[in-house]
Coordinates of C-alpha atoms and ligand atoms in Angstrom, one line a residue:
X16 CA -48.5 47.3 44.8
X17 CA -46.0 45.0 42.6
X18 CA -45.3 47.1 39.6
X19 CA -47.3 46.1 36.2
X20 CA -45.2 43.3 34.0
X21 CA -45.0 43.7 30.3
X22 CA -43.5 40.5 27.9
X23 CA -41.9 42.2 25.3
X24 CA -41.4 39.5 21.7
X25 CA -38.2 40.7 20.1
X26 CA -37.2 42.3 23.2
X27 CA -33.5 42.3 22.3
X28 CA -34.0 44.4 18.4
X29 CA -33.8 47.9 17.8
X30 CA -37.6 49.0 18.3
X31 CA -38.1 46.4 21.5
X32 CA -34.6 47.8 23.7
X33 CA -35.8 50.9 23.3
X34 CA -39.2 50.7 24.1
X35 CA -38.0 48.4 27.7
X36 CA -35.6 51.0 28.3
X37 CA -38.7 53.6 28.2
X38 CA -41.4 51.3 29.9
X39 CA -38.4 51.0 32.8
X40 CA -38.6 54.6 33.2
X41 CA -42.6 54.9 33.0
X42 CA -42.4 52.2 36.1
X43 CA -43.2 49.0 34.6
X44 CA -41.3 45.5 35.0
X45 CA -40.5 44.1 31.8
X46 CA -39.2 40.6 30.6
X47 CA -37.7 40.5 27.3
X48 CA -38.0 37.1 25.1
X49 CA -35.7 37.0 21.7
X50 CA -34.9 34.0 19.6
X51 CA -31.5 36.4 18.7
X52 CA -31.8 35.7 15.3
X53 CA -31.1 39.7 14.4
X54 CA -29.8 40.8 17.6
X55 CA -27.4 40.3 20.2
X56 CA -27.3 40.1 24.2
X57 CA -25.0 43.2 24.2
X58 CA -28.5 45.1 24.1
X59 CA -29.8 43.5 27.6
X60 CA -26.5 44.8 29.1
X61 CA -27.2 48.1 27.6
X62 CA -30.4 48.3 29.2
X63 CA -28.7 47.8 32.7
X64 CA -26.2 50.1 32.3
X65 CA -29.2 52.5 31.1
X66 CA -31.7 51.6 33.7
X67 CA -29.5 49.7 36.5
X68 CA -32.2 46.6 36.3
X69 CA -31.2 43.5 35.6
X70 CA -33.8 42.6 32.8
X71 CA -35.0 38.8 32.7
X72 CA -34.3 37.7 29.2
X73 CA -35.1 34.1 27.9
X74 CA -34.2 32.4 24.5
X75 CA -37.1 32.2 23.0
X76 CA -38.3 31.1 19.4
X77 CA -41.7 32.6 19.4
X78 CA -43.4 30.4 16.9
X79 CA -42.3 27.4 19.2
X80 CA -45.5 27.3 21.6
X81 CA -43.8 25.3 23.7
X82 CA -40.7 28.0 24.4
X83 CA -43.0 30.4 24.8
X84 CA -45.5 28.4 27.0
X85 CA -42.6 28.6 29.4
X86 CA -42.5 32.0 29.9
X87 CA -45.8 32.3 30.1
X88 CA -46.1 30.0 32.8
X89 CA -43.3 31.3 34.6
X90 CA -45.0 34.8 34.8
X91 CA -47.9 36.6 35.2
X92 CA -48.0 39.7 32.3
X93 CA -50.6 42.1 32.2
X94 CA -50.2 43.2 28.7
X95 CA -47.6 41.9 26.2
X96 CA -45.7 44.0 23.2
X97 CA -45.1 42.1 20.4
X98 CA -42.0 42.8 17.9
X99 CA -40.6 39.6 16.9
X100 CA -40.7 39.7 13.3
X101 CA -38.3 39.6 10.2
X102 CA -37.9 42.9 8.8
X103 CA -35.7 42.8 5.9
X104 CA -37.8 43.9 2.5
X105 CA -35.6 42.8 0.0
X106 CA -35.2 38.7 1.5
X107 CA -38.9 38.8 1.7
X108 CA -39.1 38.8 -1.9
X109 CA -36.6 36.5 -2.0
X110 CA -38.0 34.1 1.1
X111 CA -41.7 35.0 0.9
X112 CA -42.6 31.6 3.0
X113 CA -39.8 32.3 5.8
X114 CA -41.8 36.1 6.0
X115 CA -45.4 34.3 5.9
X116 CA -44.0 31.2 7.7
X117 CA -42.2 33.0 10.9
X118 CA -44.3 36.8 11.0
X119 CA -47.7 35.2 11.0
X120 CA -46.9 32.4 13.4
X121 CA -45.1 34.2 15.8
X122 CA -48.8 36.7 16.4
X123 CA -50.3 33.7 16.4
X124 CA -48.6 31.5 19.1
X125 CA -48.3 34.8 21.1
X126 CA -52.4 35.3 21.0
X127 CA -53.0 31.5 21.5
X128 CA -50.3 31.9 24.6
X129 CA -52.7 34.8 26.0
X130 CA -55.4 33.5 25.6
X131 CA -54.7 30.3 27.2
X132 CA -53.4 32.2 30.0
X133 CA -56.0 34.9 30.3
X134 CA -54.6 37.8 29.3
X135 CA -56.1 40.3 27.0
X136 CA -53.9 43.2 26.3
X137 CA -51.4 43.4 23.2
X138 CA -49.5 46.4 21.5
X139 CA -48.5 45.1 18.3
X140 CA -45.9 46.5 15.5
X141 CA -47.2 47.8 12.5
X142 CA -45.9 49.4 9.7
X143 CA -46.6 52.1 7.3
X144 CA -45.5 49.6 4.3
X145 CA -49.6 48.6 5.1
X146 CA -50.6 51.9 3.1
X147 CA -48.3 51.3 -0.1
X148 CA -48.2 54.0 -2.6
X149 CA -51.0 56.1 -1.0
X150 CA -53.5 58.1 -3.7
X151 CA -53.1 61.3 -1.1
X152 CA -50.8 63.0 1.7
X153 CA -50.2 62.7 4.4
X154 CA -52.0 59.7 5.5
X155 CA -54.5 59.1 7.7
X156 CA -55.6 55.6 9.7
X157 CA -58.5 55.8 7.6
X158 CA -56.5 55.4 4.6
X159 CA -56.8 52.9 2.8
X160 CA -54.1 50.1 2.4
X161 CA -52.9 49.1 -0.8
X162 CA -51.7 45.9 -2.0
X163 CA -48.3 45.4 -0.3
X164 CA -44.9 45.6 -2.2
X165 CA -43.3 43.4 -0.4
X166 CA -44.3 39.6 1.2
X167 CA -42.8 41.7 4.4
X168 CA -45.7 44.3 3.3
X169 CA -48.2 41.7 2.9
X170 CA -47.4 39.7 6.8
X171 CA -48.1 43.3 8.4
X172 CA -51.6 43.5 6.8
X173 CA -52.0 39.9 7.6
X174 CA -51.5 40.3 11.6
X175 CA -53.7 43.9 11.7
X176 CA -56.0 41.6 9.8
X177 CA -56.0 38.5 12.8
X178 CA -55.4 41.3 15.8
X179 CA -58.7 42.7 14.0
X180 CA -60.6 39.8 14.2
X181 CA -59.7 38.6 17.1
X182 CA -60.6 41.8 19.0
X183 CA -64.1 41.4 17.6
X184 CA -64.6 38.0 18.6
X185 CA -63.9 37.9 22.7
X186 CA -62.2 40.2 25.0
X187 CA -58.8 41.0 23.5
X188 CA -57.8 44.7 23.3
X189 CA -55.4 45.3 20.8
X190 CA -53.1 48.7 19.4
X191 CA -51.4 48.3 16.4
X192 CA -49.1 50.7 16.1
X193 CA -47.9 51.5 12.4
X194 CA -44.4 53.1 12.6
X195 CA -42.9 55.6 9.7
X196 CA -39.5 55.5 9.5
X197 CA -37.4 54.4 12.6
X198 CA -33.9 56.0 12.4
X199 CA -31.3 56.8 15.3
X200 CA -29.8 55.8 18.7
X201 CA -30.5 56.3 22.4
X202 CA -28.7 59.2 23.0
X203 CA -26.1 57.0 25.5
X204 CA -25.2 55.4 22.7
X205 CA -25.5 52.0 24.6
X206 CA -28.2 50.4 22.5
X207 CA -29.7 50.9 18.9
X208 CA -29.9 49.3 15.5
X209 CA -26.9 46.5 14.7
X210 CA -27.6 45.4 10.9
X211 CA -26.5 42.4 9.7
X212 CA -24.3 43.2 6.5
X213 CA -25.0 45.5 3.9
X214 CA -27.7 47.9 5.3
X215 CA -30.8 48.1 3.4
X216 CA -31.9 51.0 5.5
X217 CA -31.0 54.6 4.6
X218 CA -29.2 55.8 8.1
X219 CA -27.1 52.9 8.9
X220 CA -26.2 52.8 5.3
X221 CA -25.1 56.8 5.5
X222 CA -23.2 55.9 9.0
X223 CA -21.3 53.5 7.7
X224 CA -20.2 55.6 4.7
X225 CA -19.5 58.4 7.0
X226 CA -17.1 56.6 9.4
X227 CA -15.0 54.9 6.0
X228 CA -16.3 51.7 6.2
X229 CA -18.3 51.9 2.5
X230 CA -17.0 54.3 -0.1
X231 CA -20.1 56.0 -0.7
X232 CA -23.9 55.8 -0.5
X233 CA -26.1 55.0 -3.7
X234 CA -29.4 57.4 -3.8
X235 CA -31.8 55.6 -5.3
X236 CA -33.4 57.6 -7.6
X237 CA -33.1 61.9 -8.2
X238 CA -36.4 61.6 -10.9
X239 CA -39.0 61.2 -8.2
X240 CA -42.1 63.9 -8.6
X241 CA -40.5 65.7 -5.2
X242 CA -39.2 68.9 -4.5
X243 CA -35.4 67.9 -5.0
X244 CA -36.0 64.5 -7.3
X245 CA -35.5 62.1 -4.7
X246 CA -37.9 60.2 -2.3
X247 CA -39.8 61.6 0.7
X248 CA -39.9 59.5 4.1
X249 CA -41.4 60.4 7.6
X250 CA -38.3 59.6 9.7
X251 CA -39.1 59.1 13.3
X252 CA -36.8 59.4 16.1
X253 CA -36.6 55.6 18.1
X254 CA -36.4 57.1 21.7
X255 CA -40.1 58.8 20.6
X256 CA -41.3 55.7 18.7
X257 CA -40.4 53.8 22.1
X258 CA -42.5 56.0 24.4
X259 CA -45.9 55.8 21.9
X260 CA -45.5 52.3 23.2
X261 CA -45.5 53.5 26.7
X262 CA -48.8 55.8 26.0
X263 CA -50.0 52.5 24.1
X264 CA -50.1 50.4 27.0
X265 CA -50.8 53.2 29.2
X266 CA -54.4 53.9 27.5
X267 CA -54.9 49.8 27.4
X268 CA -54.2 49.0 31.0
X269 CA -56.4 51.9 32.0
X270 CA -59.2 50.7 30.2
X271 CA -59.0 54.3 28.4
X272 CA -59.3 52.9 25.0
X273 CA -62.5 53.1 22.7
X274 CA -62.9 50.2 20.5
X275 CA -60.9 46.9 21.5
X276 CA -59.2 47.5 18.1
X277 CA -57.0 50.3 17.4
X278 CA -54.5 51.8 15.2
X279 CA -52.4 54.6 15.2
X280 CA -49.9 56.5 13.3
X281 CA -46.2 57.2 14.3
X282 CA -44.5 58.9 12.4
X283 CA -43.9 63.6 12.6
X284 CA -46.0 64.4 9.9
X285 CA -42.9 66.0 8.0
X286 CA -41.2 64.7 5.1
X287 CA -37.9 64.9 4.5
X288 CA -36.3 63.8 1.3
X289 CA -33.3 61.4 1.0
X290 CA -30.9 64.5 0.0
X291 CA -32.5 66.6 2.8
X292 CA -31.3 64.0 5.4
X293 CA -28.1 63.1 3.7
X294 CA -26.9 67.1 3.6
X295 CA -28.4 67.1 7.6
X296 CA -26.2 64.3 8.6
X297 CA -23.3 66.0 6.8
X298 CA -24.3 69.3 8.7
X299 CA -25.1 68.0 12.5
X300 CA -21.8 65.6 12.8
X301 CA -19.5 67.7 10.6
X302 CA -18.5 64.7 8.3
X303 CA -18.6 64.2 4.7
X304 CA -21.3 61.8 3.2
X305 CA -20.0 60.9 -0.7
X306 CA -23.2 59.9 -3.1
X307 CA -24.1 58.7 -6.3
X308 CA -27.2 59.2 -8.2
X309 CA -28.4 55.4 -8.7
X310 CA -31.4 54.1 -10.7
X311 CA -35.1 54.0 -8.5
X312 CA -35.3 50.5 -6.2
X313 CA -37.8 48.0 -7.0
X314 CA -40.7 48.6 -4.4
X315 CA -39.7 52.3 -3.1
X316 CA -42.9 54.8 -2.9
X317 CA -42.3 58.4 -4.1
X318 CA -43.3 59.8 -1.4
X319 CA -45.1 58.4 2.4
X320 CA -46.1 60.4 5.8
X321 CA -47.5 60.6 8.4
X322 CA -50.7 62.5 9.7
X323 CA -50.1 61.9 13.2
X324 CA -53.0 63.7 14.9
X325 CA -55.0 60.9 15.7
X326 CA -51.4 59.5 18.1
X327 CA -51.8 62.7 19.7
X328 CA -55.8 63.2 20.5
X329 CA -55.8 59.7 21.4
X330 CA -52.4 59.0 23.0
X331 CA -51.2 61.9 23.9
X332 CA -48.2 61.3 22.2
X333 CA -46.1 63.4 19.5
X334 CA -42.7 63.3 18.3
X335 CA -40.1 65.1 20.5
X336 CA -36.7 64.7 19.1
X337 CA -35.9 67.0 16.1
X338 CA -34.0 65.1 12.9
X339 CA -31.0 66.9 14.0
X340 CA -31.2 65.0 17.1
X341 CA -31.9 61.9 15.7
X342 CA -29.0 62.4 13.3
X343 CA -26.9 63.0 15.8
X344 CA -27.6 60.0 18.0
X345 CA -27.1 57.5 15.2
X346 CA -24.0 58.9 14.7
X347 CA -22.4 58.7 17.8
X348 CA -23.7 55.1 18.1
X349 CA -22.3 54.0 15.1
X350 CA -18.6 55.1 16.5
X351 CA -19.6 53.5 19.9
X352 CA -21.2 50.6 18.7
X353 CA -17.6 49.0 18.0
X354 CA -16.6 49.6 21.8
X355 CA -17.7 46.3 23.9
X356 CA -19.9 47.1 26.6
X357 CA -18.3 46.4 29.7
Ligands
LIG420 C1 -38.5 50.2 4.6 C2 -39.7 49.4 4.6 C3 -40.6 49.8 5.8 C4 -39.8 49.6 7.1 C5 -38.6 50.5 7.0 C6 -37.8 50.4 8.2 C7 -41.2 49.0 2.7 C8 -41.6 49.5 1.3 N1 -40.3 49.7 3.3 O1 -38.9 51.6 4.4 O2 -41.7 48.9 5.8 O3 -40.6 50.0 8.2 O4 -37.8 50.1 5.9 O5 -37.1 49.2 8.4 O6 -41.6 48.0 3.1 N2 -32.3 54.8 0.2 C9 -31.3 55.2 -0.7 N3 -30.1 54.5 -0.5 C10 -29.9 53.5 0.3 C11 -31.0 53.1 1.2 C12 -32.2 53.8 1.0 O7 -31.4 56.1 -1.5 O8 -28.8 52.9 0.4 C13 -33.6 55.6 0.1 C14 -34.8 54.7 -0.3 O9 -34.9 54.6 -1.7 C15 -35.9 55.5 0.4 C16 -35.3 56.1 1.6 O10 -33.9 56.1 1.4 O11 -36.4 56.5 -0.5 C17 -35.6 55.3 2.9 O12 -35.2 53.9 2.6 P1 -35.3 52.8 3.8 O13 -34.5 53.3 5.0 O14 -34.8 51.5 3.2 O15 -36.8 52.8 4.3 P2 -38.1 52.5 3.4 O16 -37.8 51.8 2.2 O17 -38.8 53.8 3.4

């Protein structure tokens, strides 16, 4: 029997390499569309020297329904993962209509492209930004979402809000899955996250402090309501995050799934505060991390987790990968990541 093909949107970022590498291993074909506009190609060679497959990869823009009619036409998927999104909180606020403009379009030319083509199966990236400042912790699926802080926020609720209803009006099956806090590398070191400039994320910005290349990291805030003063995050290792997708379209493709809309929580259900994973980083790769105490950023929650019970009832999935781990890997891609891929 041919082997099950997944289109993966944003197939080249950080989330979407990882999670081909792992639907490669679970014995799926993938094909990998990317408009590169936050990535690179180094990350389809990464997945061949992973995997050994040569992963199809088009230039795609995914809001362009032409582009992506292409690829559509040029193969048959039985379930599609959609990533391709902007991520960056802070130019949302200061490009709300790029966010709203590129976010919502992309979902949408991706469920007019399956629809037209008959097929009914999409894994979609979520976020826990959907929940804001939540009234109680950990959260639960059931929880209810805030007003976003950020437009990036808002285009997340937006898409749950059109996978939703477009579930409940034919035969789409949908999983949204909303992620906690990616952080670190596949442990090869030969893909993970590449940001563009200054990091806004906590890890890369600690990597690049550890290896010399920024004088020291700012901790935004030590006055938080927590145990030690400073913000509490559910960081989720991305080799883990990148199998729930396996389970995800696992449970779709075997027609194991309940409603045709569903939504589930990734994250370890422990939270670890921004001193906690600084002093762990400093611990696991024996390197020194130098900090400041800098005033709370506009937008940041105190404090957000995960319940994550529901992922593993449902999906069978849980997190594997202990922070140290994680820690670890994002280290030793951050010295690799420098070294061209041959
Ligand atoms: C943000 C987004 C989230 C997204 C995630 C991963 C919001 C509100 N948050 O989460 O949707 O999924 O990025 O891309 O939409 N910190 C510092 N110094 C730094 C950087 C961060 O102290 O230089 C602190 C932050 O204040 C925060 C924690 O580290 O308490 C984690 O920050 P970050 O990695 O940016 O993730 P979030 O803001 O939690």
């Amino acid at each position: 029997m041919d082997k099950l093909q997944i289109l993966i949107t944003g197939g080249t970022g950080y989330i979407g390499s990882h999670t081909a590498v792992e639907l490669i291993g679970a014995g799926y074909d993938v094909v990998l569309v990317d408009n590169l506009s936050n990535s690179s190609l180094k990350a389809v060679q990464g997945i061949r020297k992973i995997t050994g497959i040569e992963v199809p990869f088009v230039q795609v823009n995914c809001t362009d329904n032409e582009q992506l009619g292409n690829v559509f036409r040029q193969w048959q998927f039985d379930a599609v993962i959609h990533f391709a999104a902007f991520k960056a909180v802070g130019e949302s606020v200061a490009e709300p209509l790029k966010y709203y403009r590129n976010n919502i379009d992309s979902l949408l030319t991706v469920l007019e492209q399956m629809q037209a083509t008959g097929i009914h199966n999409i894994v979609f990236s979520s976020s826990a930004t959907v929940y804001g400042q939540p009234d109680a912790l950990p959260v639960t699926e059931t929880s209810p979402r805030k007003p976003a802080t950020s437009p990036y926020g808002a285009t997340k609720q937006i898409c749950e809000d059109i996978l939703r209803d477009t579930a409940a009006s034919n035969n789409l099956k949908a999983i949204a899955l909303r992620y906690f806090n990616p952080i670190g590398a596949h442990p090869s070191a030969l893909i993970g996250e590449e940001p563009h400039g200054v990091p806004g994320n906590l890890v890369p910005f600690i990597a690049q402090v550890a290896a010399g290349q920024r004088s020291e990291l700012s901790i935004f805030g030590d006055d938080y309501p927590t145990p030690d003063g400073t913000a509490q995050r559910d960081y989720i290792d991305i080799v883990d995050l990148a199998r729930a997708h396996v389970c995800a379209v696992d449970r779709i493709l075997k027609d194991t799934q309940k409603p045709y809309y569903e939504i589930f929580n990734i994250g370890t259900g422990r939270p670890v505060s921004v001193l906690e994973l600084v002093h762990t980083f400093e611990r696991m790769n024996n390197v020194e991390v130098p900090y400041l105490i800098a005033p709370r950023r506009t937008g940041d929650v105190t404090a957000l987790w995960a319940d994550p019970s529901l992922a593993a009832r449902e999906l069978g999935w849980h997190a594997e990968r202990s922070l140290d781990q994680s820690l670890q890997s994002a280290w030793l891609w951050e010295q690799q990541r420098t070294v061209p891929i041959t």
